[in-house]
PDB file of C-alpha atoms in Angstrom:
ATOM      1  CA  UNK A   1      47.137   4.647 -77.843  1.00 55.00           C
ATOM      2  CA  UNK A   2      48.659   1.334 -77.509  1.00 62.00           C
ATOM      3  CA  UNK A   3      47.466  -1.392 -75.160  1.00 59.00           C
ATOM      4  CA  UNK A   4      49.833  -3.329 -73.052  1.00 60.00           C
ATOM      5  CA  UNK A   5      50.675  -6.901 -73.846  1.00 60.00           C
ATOM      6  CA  UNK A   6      49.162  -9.390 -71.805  1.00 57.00           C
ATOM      7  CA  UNK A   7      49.991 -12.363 -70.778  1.00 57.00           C
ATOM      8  CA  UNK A   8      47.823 -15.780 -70.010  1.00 56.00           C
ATOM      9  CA  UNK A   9      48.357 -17.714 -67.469  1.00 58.00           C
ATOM     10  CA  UNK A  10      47.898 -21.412 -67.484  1.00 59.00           C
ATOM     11  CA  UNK A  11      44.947 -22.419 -65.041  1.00 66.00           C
ATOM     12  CA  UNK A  12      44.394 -26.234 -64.157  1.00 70.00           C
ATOM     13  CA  UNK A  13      41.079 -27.212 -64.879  1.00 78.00           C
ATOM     14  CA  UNK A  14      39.373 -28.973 -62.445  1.00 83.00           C
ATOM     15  CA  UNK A  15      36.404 -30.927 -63.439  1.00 85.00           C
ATOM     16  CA  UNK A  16      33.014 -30.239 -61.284  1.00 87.00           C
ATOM     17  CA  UNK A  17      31.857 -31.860 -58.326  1.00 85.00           C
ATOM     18  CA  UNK A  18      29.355 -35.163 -59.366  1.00 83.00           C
ATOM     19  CA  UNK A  19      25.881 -34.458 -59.162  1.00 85.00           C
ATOM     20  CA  UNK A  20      24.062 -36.032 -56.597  1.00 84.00           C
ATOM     21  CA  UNK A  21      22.462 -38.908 -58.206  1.00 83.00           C
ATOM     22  CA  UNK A  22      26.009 -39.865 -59.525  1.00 82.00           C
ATOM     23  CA  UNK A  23      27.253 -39.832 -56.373  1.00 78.00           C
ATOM     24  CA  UNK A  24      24.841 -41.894 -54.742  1.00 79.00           C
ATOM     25  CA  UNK A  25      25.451 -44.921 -57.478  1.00 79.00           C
ATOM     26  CA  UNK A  26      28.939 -44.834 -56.852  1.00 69.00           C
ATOM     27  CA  UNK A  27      30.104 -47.905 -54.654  1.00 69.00           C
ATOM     28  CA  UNK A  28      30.693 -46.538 -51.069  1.00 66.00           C
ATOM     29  CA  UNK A  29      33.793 -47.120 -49.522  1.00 63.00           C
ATOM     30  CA  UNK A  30      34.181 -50.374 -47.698  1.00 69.00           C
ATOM     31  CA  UNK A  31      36.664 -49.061 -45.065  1.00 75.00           C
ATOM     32  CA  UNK A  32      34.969 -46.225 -42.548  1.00 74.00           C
ATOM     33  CA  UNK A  33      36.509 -42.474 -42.508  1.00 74.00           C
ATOM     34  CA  UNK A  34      39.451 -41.624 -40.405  1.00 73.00           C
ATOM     35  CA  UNK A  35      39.428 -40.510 -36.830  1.00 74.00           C
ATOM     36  CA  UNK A  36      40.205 -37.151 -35.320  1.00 69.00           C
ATOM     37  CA  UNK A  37      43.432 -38.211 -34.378  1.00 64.00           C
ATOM     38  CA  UNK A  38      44.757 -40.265 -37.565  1.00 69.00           C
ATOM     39  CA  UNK A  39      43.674 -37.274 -39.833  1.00 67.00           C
ATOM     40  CA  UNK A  40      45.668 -35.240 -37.868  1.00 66.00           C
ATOM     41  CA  UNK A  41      48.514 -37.016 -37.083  1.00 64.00           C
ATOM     42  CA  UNK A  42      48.349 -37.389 -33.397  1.00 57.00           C
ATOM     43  CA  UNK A  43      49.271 -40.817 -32.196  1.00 59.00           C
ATOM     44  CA  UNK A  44      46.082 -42.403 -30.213  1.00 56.00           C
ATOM     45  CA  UNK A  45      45.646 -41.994 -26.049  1.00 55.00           C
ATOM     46  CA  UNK A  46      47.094 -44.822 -24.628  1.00 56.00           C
ATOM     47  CA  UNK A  47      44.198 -45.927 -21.170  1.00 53.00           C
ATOM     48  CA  UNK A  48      47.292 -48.249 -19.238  1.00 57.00           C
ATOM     49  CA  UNK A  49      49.322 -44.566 -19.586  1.00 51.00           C
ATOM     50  CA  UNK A  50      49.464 -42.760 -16.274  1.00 54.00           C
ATOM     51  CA  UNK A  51      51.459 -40.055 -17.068  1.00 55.00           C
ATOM     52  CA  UNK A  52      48.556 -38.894 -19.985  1.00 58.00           C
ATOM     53  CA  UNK A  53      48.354 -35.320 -19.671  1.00 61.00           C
ATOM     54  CA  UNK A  54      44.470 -35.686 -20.378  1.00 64.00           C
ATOM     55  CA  UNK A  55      42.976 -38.726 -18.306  1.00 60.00           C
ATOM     56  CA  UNK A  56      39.909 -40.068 -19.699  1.00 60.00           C
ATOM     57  CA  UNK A  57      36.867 -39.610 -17.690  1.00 63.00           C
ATOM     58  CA  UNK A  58      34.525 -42.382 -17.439  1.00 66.00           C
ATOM     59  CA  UNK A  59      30.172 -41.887 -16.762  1.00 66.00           C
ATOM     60  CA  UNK A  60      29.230 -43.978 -14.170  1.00 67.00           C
ATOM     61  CA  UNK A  61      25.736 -45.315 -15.350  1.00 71.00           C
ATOM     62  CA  UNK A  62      24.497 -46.345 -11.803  1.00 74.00           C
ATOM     63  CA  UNK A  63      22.774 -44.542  -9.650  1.00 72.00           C
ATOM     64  CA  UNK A  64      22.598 -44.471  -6.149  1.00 76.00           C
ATOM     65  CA  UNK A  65      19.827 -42.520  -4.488  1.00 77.00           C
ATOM     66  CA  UNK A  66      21.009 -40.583  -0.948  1.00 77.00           C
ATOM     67  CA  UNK A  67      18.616 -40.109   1.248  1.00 77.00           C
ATOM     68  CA  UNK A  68      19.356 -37.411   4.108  1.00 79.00           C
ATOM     69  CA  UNK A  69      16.864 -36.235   7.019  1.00 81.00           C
ATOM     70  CA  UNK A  70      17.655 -33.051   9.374  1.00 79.00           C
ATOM     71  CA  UNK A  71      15.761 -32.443  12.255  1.00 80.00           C
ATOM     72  CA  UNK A  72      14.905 -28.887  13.277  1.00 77.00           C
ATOM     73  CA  UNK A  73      14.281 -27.838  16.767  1.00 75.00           C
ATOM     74  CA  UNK A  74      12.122 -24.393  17.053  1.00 75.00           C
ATOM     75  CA  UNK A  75      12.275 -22.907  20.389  1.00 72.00           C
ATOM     76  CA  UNK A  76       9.550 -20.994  20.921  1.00 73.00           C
ATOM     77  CA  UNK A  77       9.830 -17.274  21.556  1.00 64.00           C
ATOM     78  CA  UNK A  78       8.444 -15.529  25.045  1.00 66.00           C
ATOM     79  CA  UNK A  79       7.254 -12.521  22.947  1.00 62.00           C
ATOM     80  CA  UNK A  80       6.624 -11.516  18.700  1.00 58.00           C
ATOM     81  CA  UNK A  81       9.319  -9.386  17.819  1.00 53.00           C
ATOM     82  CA  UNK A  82       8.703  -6.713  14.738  1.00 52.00           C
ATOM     83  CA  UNK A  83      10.989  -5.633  12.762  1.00 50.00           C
ATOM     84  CA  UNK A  84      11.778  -1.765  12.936  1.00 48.00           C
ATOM     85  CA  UNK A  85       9.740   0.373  10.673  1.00 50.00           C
ATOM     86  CA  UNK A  86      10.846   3.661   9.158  1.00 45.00           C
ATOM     87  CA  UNK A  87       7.480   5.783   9.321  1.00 43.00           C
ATOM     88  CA  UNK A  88       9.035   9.183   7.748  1.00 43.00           C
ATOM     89  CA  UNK A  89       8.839   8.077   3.991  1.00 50.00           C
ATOM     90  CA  UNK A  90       5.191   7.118   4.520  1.00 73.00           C
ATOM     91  CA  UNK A  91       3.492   9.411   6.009  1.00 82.00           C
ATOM     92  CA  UNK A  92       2.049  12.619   4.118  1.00 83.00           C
ATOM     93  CA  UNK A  93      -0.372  15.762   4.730  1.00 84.00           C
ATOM     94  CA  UNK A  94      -3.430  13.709   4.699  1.00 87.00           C
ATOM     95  CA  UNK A  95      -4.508  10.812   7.536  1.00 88.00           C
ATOM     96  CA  UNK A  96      -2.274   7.702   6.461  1.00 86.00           C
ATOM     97  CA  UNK A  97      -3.219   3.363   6.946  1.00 88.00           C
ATOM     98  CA  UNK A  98      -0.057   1.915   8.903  1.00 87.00           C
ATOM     99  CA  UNK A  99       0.653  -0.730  11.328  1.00 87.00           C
ATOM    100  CA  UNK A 100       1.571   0.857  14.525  1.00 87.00           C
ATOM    101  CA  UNK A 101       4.881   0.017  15.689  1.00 85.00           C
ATOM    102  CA  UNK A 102       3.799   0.816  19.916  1.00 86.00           C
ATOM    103  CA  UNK A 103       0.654  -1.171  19.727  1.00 88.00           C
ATOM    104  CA  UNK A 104       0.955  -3.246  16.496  1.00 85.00           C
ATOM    105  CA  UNK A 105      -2.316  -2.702  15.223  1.00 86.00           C
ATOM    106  CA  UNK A 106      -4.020  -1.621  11.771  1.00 87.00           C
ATOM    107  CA  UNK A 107      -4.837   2.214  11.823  1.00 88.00           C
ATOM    108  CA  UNK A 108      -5.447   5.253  10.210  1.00 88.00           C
ATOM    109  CA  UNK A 109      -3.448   8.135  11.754  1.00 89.00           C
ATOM    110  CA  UNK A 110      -4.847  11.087  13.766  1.00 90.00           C
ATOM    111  CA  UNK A 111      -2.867  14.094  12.460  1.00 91.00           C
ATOM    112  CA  UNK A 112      -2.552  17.358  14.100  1.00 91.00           C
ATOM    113  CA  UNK A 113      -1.872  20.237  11.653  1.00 91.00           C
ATOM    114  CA  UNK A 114       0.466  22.687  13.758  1.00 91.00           C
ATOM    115  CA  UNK A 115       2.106  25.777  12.055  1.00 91.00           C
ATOM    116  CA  UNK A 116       5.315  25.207  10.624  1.00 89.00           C
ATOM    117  CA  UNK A 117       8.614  27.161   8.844  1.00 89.00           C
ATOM    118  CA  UNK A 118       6.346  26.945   5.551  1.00 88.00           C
ATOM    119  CA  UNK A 119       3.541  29.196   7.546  1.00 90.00           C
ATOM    120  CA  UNK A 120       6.063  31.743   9.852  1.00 90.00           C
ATOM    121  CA  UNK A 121       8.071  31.866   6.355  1.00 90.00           C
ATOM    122  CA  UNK A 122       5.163  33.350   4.688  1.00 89.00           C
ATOM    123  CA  UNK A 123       4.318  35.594   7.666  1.00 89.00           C
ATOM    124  CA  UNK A 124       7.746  37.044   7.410  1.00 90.00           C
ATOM    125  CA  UNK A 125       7.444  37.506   3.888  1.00 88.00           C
ATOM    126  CA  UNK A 126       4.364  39.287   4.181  1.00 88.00           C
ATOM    127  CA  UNK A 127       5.267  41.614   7.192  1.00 89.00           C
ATOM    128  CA  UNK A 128       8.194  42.501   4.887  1.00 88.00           C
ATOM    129  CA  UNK A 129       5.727  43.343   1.619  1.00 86.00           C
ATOM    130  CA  UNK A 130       3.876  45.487   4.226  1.00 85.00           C
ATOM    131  CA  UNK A 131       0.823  43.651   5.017  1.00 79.00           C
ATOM    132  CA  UNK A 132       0.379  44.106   8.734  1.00 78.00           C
ATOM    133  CA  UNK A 133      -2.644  44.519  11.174  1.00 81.00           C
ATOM    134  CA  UNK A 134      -2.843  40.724  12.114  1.00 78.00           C
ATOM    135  CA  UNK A 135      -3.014  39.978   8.083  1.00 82.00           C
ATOM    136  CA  UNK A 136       0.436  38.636   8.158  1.00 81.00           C
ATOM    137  CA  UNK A 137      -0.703  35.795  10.235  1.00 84.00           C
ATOM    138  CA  UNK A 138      -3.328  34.429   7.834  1.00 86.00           C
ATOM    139  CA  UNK A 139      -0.574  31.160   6.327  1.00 86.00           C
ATOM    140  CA  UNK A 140      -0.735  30.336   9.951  1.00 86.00           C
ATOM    141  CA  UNK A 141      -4.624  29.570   9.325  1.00 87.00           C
ATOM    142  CA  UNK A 142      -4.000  27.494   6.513  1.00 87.00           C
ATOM    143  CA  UNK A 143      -3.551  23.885   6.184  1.00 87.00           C
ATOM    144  CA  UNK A 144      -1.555  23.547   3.094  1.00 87.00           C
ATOM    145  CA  UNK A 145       1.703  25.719   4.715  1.00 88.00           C
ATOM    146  CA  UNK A 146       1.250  23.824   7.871  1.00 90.00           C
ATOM    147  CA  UNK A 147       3.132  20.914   9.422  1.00 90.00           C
ATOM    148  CA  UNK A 148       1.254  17.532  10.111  1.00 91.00           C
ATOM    149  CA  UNK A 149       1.658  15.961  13.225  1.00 91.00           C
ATOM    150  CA  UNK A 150       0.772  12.007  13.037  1.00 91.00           C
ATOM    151  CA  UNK A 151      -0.760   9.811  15.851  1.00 90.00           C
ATOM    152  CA  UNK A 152      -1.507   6.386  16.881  1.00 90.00           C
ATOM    153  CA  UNK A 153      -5.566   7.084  17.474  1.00 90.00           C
ATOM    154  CA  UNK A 154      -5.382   3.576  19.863  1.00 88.00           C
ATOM    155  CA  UNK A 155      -2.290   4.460  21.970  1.00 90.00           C
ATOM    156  CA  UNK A 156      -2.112   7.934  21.359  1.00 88.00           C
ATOM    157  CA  UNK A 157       1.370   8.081  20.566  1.00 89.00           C
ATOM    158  CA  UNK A 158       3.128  10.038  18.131  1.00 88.00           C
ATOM    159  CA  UNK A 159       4.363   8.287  14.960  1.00 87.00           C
ATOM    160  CA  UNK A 160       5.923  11.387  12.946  1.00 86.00           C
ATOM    161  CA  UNK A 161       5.855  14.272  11.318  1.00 88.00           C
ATOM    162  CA  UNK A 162       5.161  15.546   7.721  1.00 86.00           C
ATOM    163  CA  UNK A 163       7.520  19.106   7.418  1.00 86.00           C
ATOM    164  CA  UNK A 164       6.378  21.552   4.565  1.00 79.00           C
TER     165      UNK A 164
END
């Protein structure tokens, strides 16, 4: 098996980087590094020059303090106003604390349970399974397939119902 012949390329040595110490004893220069704009090549931004594309923006270090009053005139209103409530999401099944929106008060909720299409659904279903004689009617007796009807217990009126 024969290899093929390779060749070597010349490579220019460069000599390392000094070490630290060595380059802290060297002298430093006496002139300081070059700007932004000489390393580059980009001639410096002339201040009397209106027609510089990129104005130079000067800080102002003074400060003047502004001092601003506003007077505000509150007429006052011949009666509160509330802001609508929507009662449906809140009330359950069970007695519920709300503020009234008739009288504005702090209550707990008188609730009325009335039967509702939860309770004559089950009767029908019943009737139709074949239990009759007045047996039909019992969902009507319970609470848990019957509507609740809520109250206000100050002003007695009605606030909403809860539909099974």
């Amino acid at each position: 098996m024969e290899f093929p012949e390779t060749t070597v390329s010349a490579v220019a040595f460069t000599p390392p980087p000094p070490s630290y110490t060595e380059a802290i004893q060297s002298p430093q220069p006496l002139t300081p590094p070059p700007t932004y704009g000489e390393a580059v090549g980009v001639p410096p931004l002339q201040l009397n020059n209106i027609t510089s594309p990129y104005p130079l923006l000067s800080i102002s270090t003074e400060v003047t303090p502004v001092h601003q009053t506003q007077q505000v005139f509150v007429q006052p209103s011949p009666h509160q106003v509330y802001p609508p409530q929507l009662l449906g999401w809140r009330l359950g099944d069970a007695p519920t604390v709300i503020n009234c929106p008739h009288c504005h008060h702090q209550i707990t909720t008188s609730v009325l349970y009335k039967p509702g299409s939860a309770a004559w659904g089950m009767c029908c279903l019943l009737t139709l399974l074949g239990i009759i004689c007045g047996c039909c009617l019992i969902p009507c007796c319970i609470q848990a397939f019957q509507d609740a009807h809520h109250s206000c217990p100050d002003c007695k009126r009605f606030l909403g119902t809860y539909f099974r």
